[in-house]
CSV table of N, CA and C in Angstrom, one decimal:
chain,number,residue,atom,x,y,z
A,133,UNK,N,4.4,-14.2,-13.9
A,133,UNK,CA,3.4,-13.8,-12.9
A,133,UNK,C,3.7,-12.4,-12.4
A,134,UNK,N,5.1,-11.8,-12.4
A,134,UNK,CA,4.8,-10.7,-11.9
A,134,UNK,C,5.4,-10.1,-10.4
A,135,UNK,N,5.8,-9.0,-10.2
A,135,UNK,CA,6.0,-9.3,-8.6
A,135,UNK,C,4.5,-8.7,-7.7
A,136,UNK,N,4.6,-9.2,-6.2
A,136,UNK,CA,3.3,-9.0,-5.8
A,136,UNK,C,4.0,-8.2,-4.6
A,137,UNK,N,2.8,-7.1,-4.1
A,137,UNK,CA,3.1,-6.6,-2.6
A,137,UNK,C,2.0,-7.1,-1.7
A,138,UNK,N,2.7,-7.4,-0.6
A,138,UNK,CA,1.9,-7.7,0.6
A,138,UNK,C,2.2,-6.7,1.5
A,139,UNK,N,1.2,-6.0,1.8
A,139,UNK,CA,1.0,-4.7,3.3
A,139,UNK,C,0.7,-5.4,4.4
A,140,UNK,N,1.8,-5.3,5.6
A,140,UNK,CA,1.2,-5.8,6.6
A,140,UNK,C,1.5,-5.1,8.0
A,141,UNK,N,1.1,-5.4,8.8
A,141,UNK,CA,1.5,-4.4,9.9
A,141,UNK,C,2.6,-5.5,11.5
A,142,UNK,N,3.6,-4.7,11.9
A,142,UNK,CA,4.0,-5.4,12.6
A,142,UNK,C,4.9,-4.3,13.7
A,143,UNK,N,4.7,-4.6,14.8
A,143,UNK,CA,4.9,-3.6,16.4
A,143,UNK,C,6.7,-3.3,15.8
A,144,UNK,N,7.5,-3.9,15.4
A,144,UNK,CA,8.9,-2.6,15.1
A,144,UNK,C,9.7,-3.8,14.0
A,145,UNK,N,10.2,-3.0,13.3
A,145,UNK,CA,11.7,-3.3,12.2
A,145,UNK,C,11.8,-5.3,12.5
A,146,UNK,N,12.5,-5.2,13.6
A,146,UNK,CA,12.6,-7.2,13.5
A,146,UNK,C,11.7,-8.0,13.6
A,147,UNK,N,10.6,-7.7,13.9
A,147,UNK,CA,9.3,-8.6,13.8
A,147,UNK,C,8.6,-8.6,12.5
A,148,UNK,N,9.1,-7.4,11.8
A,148,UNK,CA,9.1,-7.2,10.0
A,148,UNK,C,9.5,-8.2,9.6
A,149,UNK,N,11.0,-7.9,10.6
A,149,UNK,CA,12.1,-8.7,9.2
A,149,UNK,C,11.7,-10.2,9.0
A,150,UNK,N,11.0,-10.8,10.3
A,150,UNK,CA,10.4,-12.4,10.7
A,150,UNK,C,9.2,-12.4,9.8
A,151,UNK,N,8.5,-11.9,9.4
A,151,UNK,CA,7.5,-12.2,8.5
A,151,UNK,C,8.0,-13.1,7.5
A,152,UNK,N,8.7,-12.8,6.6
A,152,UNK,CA,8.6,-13.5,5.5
A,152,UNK,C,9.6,-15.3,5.8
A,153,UNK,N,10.0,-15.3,6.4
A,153,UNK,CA,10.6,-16.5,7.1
A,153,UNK,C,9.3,-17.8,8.1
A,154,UNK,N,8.1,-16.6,8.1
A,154,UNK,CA,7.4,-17.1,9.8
A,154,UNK,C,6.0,-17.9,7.9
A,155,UNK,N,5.6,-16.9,7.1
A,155,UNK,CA,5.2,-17.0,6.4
A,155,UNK,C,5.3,-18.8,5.5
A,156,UNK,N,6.7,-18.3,4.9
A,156,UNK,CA,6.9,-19.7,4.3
A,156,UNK,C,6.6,-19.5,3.1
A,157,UNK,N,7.3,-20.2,2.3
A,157,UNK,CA,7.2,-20.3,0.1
A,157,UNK,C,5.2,-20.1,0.3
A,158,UNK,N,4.8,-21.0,1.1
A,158,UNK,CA,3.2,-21.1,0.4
A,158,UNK,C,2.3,-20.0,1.2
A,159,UNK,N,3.1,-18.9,1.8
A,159,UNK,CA,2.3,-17.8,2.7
A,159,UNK,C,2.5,-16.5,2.1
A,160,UNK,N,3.6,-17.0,0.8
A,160,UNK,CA,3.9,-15.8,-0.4
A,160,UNK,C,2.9,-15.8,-2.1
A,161,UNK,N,2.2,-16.9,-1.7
A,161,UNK,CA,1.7,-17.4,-3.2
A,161,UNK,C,0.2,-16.0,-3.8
A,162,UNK,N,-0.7,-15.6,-2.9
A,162,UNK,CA,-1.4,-14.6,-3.0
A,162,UNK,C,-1.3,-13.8,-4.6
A,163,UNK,N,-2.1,-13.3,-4.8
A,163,UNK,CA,-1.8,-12.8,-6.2
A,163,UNK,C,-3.2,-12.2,-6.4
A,164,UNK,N,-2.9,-10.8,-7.2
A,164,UNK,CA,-4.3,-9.9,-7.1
A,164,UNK,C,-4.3,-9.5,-8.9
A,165,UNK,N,-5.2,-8.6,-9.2
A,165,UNK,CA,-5.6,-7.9,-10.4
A,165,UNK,C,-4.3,-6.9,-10.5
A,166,UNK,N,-4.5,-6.1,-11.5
A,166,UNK,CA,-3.7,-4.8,-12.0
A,166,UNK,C,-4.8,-4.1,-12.2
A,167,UNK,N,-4.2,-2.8,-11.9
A,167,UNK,CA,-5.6,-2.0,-11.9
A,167,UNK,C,-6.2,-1.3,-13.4
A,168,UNK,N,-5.0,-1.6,-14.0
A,168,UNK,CA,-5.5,-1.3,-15.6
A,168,UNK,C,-6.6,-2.1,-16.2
A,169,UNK,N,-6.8,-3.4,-15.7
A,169,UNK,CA,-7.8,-4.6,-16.0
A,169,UNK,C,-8.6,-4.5,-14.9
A,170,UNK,N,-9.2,-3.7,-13.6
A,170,UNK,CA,-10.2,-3.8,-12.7
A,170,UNK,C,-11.6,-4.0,-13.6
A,171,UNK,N,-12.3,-4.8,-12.8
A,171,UNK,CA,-14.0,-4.6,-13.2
A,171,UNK,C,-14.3,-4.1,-11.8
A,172,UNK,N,-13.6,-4.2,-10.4
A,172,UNK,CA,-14.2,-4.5,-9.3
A,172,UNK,C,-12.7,-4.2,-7.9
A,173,UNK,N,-13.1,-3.8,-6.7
A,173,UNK,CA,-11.8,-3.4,-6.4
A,173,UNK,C,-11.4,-4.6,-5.5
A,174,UNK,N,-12.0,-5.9,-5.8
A,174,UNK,CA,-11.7,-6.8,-4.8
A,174,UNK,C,-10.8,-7.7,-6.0
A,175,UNK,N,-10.8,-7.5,-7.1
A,175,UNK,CA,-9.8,-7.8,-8.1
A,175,UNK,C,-8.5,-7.5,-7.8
A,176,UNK,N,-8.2,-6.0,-7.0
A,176,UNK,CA,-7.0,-5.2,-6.8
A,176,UNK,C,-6.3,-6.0,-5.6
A,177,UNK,N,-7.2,-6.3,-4.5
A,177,UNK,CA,-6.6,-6.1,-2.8
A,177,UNK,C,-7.7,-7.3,-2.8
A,178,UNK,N,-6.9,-8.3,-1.8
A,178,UNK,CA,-7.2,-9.3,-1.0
A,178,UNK,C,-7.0,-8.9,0.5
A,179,UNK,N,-7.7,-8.4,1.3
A,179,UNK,CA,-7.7,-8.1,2.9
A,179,UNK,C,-7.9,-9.3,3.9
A,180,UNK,N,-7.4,-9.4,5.0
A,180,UNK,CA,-8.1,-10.5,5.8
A,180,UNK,C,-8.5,-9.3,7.1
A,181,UNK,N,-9.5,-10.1,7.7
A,181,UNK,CA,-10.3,-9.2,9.2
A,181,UNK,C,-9.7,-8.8,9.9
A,182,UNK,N,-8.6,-9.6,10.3
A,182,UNK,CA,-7.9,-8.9,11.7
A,182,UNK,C,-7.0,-7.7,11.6
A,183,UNK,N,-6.6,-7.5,12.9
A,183,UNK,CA,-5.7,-6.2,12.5
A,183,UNK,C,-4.4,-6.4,12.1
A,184,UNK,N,-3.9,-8.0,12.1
A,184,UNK,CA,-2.9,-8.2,12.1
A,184,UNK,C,-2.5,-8.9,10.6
A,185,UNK,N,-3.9,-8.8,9.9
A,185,UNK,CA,-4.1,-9.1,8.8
A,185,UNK,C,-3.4,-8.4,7.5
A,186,UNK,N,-3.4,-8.8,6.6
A,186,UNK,CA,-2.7,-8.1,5.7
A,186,UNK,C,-3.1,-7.6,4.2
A,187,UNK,N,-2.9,-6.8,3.3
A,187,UNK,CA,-3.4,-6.7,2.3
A,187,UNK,C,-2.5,-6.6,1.0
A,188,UNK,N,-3.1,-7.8,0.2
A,188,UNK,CA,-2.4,-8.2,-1.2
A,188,UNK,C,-2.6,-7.1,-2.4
A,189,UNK,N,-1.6,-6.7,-3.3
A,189,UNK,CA,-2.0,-5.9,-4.0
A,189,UNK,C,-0.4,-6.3,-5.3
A,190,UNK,N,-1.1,-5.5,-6.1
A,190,UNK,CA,0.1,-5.3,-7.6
A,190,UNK,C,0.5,-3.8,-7.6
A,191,UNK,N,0.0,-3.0,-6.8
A,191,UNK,CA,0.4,-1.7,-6.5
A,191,UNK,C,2.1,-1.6,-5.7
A,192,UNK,N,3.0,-0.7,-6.0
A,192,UNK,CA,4.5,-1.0,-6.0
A,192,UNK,C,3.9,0.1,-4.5
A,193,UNK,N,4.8,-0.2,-3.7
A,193,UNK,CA,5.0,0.8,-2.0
A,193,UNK,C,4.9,2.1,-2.2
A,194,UNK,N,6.3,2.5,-3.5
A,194,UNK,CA,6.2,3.4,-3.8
A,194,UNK,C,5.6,4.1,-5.2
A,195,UNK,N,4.7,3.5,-5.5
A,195,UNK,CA,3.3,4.4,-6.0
A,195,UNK,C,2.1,4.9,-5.0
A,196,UNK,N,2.3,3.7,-3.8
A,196,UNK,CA,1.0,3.9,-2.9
A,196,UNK,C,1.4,5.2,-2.2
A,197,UNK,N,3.0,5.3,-1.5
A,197,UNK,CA,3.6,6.6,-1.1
A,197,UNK,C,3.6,8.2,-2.0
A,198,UNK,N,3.7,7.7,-3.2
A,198,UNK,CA,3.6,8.6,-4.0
A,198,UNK,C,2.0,9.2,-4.4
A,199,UNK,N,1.1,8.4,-4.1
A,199,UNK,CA,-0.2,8.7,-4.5
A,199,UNK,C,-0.6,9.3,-2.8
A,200,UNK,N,-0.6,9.3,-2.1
A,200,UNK,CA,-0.7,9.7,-0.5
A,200,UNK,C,-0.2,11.0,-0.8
A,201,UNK,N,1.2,10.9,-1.2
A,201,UNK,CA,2.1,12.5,-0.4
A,201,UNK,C,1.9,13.5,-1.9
A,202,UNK,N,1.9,12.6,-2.9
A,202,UNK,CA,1.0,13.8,-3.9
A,202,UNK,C,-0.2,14.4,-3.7
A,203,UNK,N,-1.1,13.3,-4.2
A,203,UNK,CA,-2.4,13.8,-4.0
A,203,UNK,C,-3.1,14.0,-3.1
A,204,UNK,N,-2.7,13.9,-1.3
A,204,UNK,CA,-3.1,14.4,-0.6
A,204,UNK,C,-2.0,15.0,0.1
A,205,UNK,N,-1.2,15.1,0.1
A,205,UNK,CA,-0.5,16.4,1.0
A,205,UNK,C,0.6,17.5,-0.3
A,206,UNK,N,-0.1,16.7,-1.4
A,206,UNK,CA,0.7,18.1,-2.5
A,206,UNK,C,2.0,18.0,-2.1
A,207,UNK,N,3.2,17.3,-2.3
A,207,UNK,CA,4.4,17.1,-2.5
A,207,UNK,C,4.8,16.9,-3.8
A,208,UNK,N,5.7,17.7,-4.4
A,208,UNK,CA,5.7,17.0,-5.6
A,208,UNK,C,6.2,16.0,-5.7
A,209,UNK,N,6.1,15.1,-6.7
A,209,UNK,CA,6.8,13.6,-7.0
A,209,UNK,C,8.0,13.5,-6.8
A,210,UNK,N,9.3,14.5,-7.1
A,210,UNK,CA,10.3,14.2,-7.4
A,210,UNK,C,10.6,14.5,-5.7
A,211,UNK,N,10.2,14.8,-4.7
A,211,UNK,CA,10.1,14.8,-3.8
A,211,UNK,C,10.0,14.1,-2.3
A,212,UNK,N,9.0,12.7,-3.0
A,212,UNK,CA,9.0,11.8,-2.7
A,212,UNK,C,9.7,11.3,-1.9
A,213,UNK,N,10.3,10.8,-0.5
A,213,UNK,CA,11.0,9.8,-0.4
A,213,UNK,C,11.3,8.3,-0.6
A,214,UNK,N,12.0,7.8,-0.7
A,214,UNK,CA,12.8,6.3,-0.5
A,214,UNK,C,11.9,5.6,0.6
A,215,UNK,N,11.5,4.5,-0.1
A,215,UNK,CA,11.3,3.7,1.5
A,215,UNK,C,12.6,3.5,2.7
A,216,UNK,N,11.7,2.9,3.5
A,216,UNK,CA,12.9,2.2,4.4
A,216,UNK,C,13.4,1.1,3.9
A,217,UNK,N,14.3,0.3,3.7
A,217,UNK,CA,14.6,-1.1,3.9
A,217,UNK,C,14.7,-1.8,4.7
A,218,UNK,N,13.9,-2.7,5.2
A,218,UNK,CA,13.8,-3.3,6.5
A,218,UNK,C,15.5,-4.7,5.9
A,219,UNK,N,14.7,-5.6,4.8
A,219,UNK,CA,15.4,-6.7,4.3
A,219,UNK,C,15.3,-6.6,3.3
A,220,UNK,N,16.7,-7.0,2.7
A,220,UNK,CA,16.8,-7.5,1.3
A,220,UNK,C,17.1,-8.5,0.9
A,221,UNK,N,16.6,-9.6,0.5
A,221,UNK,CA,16.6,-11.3,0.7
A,221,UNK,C,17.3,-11.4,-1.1
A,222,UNK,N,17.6,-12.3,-1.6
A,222,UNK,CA,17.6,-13.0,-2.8
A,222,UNK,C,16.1,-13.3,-3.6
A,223,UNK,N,15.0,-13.8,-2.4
A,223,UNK,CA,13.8,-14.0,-3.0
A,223,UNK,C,12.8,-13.2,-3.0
A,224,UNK,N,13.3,-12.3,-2.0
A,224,UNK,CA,12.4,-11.0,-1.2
A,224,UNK,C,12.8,-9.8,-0.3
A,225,UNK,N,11.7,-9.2,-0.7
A,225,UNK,CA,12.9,-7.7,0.2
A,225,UNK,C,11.4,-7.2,1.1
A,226,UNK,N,11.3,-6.7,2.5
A,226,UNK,CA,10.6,-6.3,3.4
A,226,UNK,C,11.0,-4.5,3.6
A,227,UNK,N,9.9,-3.8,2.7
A,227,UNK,CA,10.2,-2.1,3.6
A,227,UNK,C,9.0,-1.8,4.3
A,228,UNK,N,9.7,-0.4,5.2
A,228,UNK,CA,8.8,0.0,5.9
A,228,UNK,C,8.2,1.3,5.1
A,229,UNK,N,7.0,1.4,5.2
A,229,UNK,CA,6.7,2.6,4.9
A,229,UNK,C,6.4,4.1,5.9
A,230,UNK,N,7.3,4.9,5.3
A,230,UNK,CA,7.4,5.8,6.4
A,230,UNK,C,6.1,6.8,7.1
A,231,UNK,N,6.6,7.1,8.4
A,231,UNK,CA,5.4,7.5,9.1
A,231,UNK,C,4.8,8.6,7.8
A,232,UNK,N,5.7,9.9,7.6
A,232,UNK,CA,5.3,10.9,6.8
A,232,UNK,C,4.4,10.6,5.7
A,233,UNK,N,4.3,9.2,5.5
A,233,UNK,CA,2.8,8.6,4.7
A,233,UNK,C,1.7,8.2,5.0
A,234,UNK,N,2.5,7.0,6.4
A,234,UNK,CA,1.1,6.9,6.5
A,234,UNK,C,-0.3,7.6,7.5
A,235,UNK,N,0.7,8.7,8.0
A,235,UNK,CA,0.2,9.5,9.2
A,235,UNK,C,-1.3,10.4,8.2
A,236,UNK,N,-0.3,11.3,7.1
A,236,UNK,CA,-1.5,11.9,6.0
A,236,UNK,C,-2.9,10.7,5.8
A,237,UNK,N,-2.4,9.2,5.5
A,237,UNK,CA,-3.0,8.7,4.3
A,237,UNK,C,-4.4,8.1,5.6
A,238,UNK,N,-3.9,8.2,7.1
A,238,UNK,CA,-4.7,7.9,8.3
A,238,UNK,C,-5.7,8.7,8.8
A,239,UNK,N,-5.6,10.3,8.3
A,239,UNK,CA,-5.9,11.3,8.8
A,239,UNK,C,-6.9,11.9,7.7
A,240,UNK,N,-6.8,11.6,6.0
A,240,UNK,CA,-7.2,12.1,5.0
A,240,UNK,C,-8.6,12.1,5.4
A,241,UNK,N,-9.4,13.2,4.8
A,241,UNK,CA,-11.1,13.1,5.0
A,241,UNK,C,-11.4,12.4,3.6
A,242,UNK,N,-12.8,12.7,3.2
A,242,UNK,CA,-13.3,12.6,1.6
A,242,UNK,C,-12.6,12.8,0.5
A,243,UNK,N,-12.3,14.2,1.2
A,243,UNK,CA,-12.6,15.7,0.2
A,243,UNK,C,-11.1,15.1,-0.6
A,244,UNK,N,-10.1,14.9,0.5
A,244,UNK,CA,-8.5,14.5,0.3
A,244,UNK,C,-8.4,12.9,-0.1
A,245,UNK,N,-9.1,12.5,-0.1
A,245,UNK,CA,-9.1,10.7,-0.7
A,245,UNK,C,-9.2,10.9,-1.9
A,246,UNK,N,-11.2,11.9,-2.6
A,246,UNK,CA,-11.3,11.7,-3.8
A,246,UNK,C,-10.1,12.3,-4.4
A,247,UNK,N,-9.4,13.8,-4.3
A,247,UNK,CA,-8.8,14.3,-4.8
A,247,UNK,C,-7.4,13.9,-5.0
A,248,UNK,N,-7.0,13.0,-4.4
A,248,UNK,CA,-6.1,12.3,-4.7
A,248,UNK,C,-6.4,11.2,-5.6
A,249,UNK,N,-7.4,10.2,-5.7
A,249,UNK,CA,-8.2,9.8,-6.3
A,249,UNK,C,-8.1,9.8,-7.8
A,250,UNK,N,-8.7,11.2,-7.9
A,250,UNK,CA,-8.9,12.1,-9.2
A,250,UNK,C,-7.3,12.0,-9.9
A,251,UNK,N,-6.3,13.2,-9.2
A,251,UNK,CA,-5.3,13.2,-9.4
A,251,UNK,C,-4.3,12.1,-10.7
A,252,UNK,N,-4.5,10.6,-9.5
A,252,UNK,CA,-3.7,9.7,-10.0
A,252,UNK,C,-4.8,9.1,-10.9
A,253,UNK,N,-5.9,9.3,-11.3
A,253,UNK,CA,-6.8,8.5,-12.2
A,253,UNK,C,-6.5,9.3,-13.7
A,254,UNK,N,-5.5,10.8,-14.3
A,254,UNK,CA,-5.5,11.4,-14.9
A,254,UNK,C,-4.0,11.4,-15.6
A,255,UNK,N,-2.8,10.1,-15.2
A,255,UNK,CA,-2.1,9.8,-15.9
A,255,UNK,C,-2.1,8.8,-16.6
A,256,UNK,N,-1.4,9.1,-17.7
A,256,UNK,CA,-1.9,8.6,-19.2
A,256,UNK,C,-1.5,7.4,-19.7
A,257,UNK,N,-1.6,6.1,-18.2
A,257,UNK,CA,-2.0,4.9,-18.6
A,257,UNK,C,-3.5,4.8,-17.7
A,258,UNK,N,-4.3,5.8,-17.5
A,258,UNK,CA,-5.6,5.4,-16.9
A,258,UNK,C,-6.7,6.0,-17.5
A,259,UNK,N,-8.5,4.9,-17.0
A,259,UNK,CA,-9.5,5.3,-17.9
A,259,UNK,C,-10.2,6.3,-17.6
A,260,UNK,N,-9.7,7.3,-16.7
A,260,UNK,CA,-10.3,8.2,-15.9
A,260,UNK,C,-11.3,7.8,-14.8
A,261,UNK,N,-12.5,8.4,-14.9
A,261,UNK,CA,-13.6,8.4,-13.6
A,261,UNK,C,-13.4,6.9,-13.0
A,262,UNK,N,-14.0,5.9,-14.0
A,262,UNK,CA,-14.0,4.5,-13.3
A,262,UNK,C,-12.7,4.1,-12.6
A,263,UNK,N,-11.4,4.4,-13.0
A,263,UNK,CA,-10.1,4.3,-12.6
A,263,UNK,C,-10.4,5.5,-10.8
A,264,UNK,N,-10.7,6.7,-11.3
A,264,UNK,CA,-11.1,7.4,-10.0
A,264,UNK,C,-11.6,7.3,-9.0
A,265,UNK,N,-12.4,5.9,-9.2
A,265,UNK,CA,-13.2,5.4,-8.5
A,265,UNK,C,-12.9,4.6,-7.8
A,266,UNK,N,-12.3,3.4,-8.9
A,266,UNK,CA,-11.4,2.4,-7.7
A,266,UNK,C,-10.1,2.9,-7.4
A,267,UNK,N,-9.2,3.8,-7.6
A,267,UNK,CA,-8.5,4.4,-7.0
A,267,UNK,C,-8.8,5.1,-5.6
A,268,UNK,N,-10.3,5.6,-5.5
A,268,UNK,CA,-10.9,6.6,-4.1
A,268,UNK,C,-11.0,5.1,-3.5
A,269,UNK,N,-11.6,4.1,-3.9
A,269,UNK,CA,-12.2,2.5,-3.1
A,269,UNK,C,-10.9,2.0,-2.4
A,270,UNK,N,-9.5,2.2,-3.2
A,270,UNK,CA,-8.5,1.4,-2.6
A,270,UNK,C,-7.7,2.3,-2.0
A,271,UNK,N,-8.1,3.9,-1.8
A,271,UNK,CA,-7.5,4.9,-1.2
A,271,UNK,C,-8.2,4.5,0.2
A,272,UNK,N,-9.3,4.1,0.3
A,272,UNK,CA,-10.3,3.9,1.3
A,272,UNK,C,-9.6,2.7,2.3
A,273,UNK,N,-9.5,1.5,1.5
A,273,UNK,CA,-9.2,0.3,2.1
A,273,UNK,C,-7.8,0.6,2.8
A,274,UNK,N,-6.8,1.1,2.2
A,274,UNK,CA,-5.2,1.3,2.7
A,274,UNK,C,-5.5,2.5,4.3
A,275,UNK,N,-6.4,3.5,3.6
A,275,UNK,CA,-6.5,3.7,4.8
A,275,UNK,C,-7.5,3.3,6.0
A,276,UNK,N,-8.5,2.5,6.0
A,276,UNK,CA,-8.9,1.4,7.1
A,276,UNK,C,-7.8,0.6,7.7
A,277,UNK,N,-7.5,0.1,6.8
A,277,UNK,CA,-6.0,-0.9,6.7
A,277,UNK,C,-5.0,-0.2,7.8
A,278,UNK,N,-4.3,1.1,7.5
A,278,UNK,CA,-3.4,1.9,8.5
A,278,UNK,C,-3.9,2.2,9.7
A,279,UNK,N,-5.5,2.5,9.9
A,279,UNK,CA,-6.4,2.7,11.0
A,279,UNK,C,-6.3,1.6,12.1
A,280,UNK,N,-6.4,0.3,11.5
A,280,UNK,CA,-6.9,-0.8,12.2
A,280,UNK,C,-5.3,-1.3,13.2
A,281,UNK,N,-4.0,-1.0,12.1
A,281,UNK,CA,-2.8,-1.3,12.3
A,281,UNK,C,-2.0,-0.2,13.5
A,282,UNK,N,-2.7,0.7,13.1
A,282,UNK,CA,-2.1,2.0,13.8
A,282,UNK,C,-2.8,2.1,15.5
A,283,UNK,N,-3.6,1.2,15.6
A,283,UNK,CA,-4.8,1.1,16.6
A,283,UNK,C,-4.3,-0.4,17.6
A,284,UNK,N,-3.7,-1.0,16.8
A,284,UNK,CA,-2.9,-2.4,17.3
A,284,UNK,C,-1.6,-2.1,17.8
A,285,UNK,N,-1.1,-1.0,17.2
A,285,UNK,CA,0.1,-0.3,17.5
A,285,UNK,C,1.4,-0.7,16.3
A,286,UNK,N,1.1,-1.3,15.6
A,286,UNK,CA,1.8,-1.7,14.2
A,286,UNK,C,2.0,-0.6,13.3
A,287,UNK,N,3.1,-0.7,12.6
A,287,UNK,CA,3.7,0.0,11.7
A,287,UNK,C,3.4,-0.5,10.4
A,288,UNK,N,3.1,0.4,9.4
A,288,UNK,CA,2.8,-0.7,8.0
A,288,UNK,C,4.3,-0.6,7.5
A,289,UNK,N,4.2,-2.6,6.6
A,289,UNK,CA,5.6,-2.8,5.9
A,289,UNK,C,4.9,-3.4,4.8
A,290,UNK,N,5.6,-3.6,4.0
A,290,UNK,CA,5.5,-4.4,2.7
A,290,UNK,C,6.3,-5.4,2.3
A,291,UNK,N,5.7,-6.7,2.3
A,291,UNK,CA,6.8,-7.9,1.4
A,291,UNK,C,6.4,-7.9,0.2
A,292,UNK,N,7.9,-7.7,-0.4
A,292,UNK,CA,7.8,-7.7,-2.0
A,292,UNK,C,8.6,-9.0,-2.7
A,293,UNK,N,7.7,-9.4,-3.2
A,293,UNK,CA,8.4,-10.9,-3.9
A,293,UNK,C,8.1,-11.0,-5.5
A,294,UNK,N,8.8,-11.7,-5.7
A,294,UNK,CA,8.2,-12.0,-7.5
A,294,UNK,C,7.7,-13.3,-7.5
């Protein structure tokens, strides 16, 4: 199956770390597309409404950090930081992702979505434009996603399980 990330938002570090405990074996089962096989960007990300909602994806934390601090704030890759580590479980591990991400990826206009977009649609496991496209759609949703979270007063984290 693969491992899966779940983005979710939560007010500081130990109310993170209670997620995946509060969750339960059957609040980890979720499971999305790979973006190499997209027809559609609801293939990629499962979202729920609220703000306290969360979003499913096969995208790793740090490619989403990497695709933010590259292609919109021009960092180069090797540059990149480390997540945080909130937990590191046996079945699961919870990071945070750091402000210096999500603050850009909250802030980006168009102009800085598509071109980040573009960017990551142009390495040489992708189909270009159509990939550029749902890359700008899921650049869109992460940032709604940080909007809604950042507005609740929540920090985005990620549970990562296999």
């Amino acid at each position: 199956m693969g491992v899966t990330y779940k983005y979710f938002g939560a007010p500081d570090r130990a109310t993170a770390a209670r997620v995946p405990t509060a969750l339960g074996p059957g609040g980890l089962g979720l499971d999305a597309g790979e973006l190499g096989s997209l027809g559609r960007l609801g293939d990629l990300m499962e979202t729920s409404g609220s703000p306290n909602g969360h979003l499913s994806t096969k995208i790793k934390p740090e490619t989403m950090s990497a695709m933010v601090l590259t292609g919109i704030q021009g960092v180069p890759l090797h540059q990149v930081p480390p997540l945080e580590l909130v937990v590191l479980h046996p079945d699961y591990a919870v990071v945070q992702l750091p402000h210096n991400v999500v603050e850009p990826l909250r802030k980006a206009d168009e102009t800085e979505l598509g071109a980040a977009a573009f960017i990551w649609s142009t390495v040489p496991d992708r189909r270009g434009p159509r990939d550029a496209f749902v890359i700008y759609s899921m650049l869109h949703e992460w940032q709604d996603f940080a909007n809604r979270l950042h507005d609740a007063g929540h920090q985005l984290y990620c549970l990562v399980w296999p």
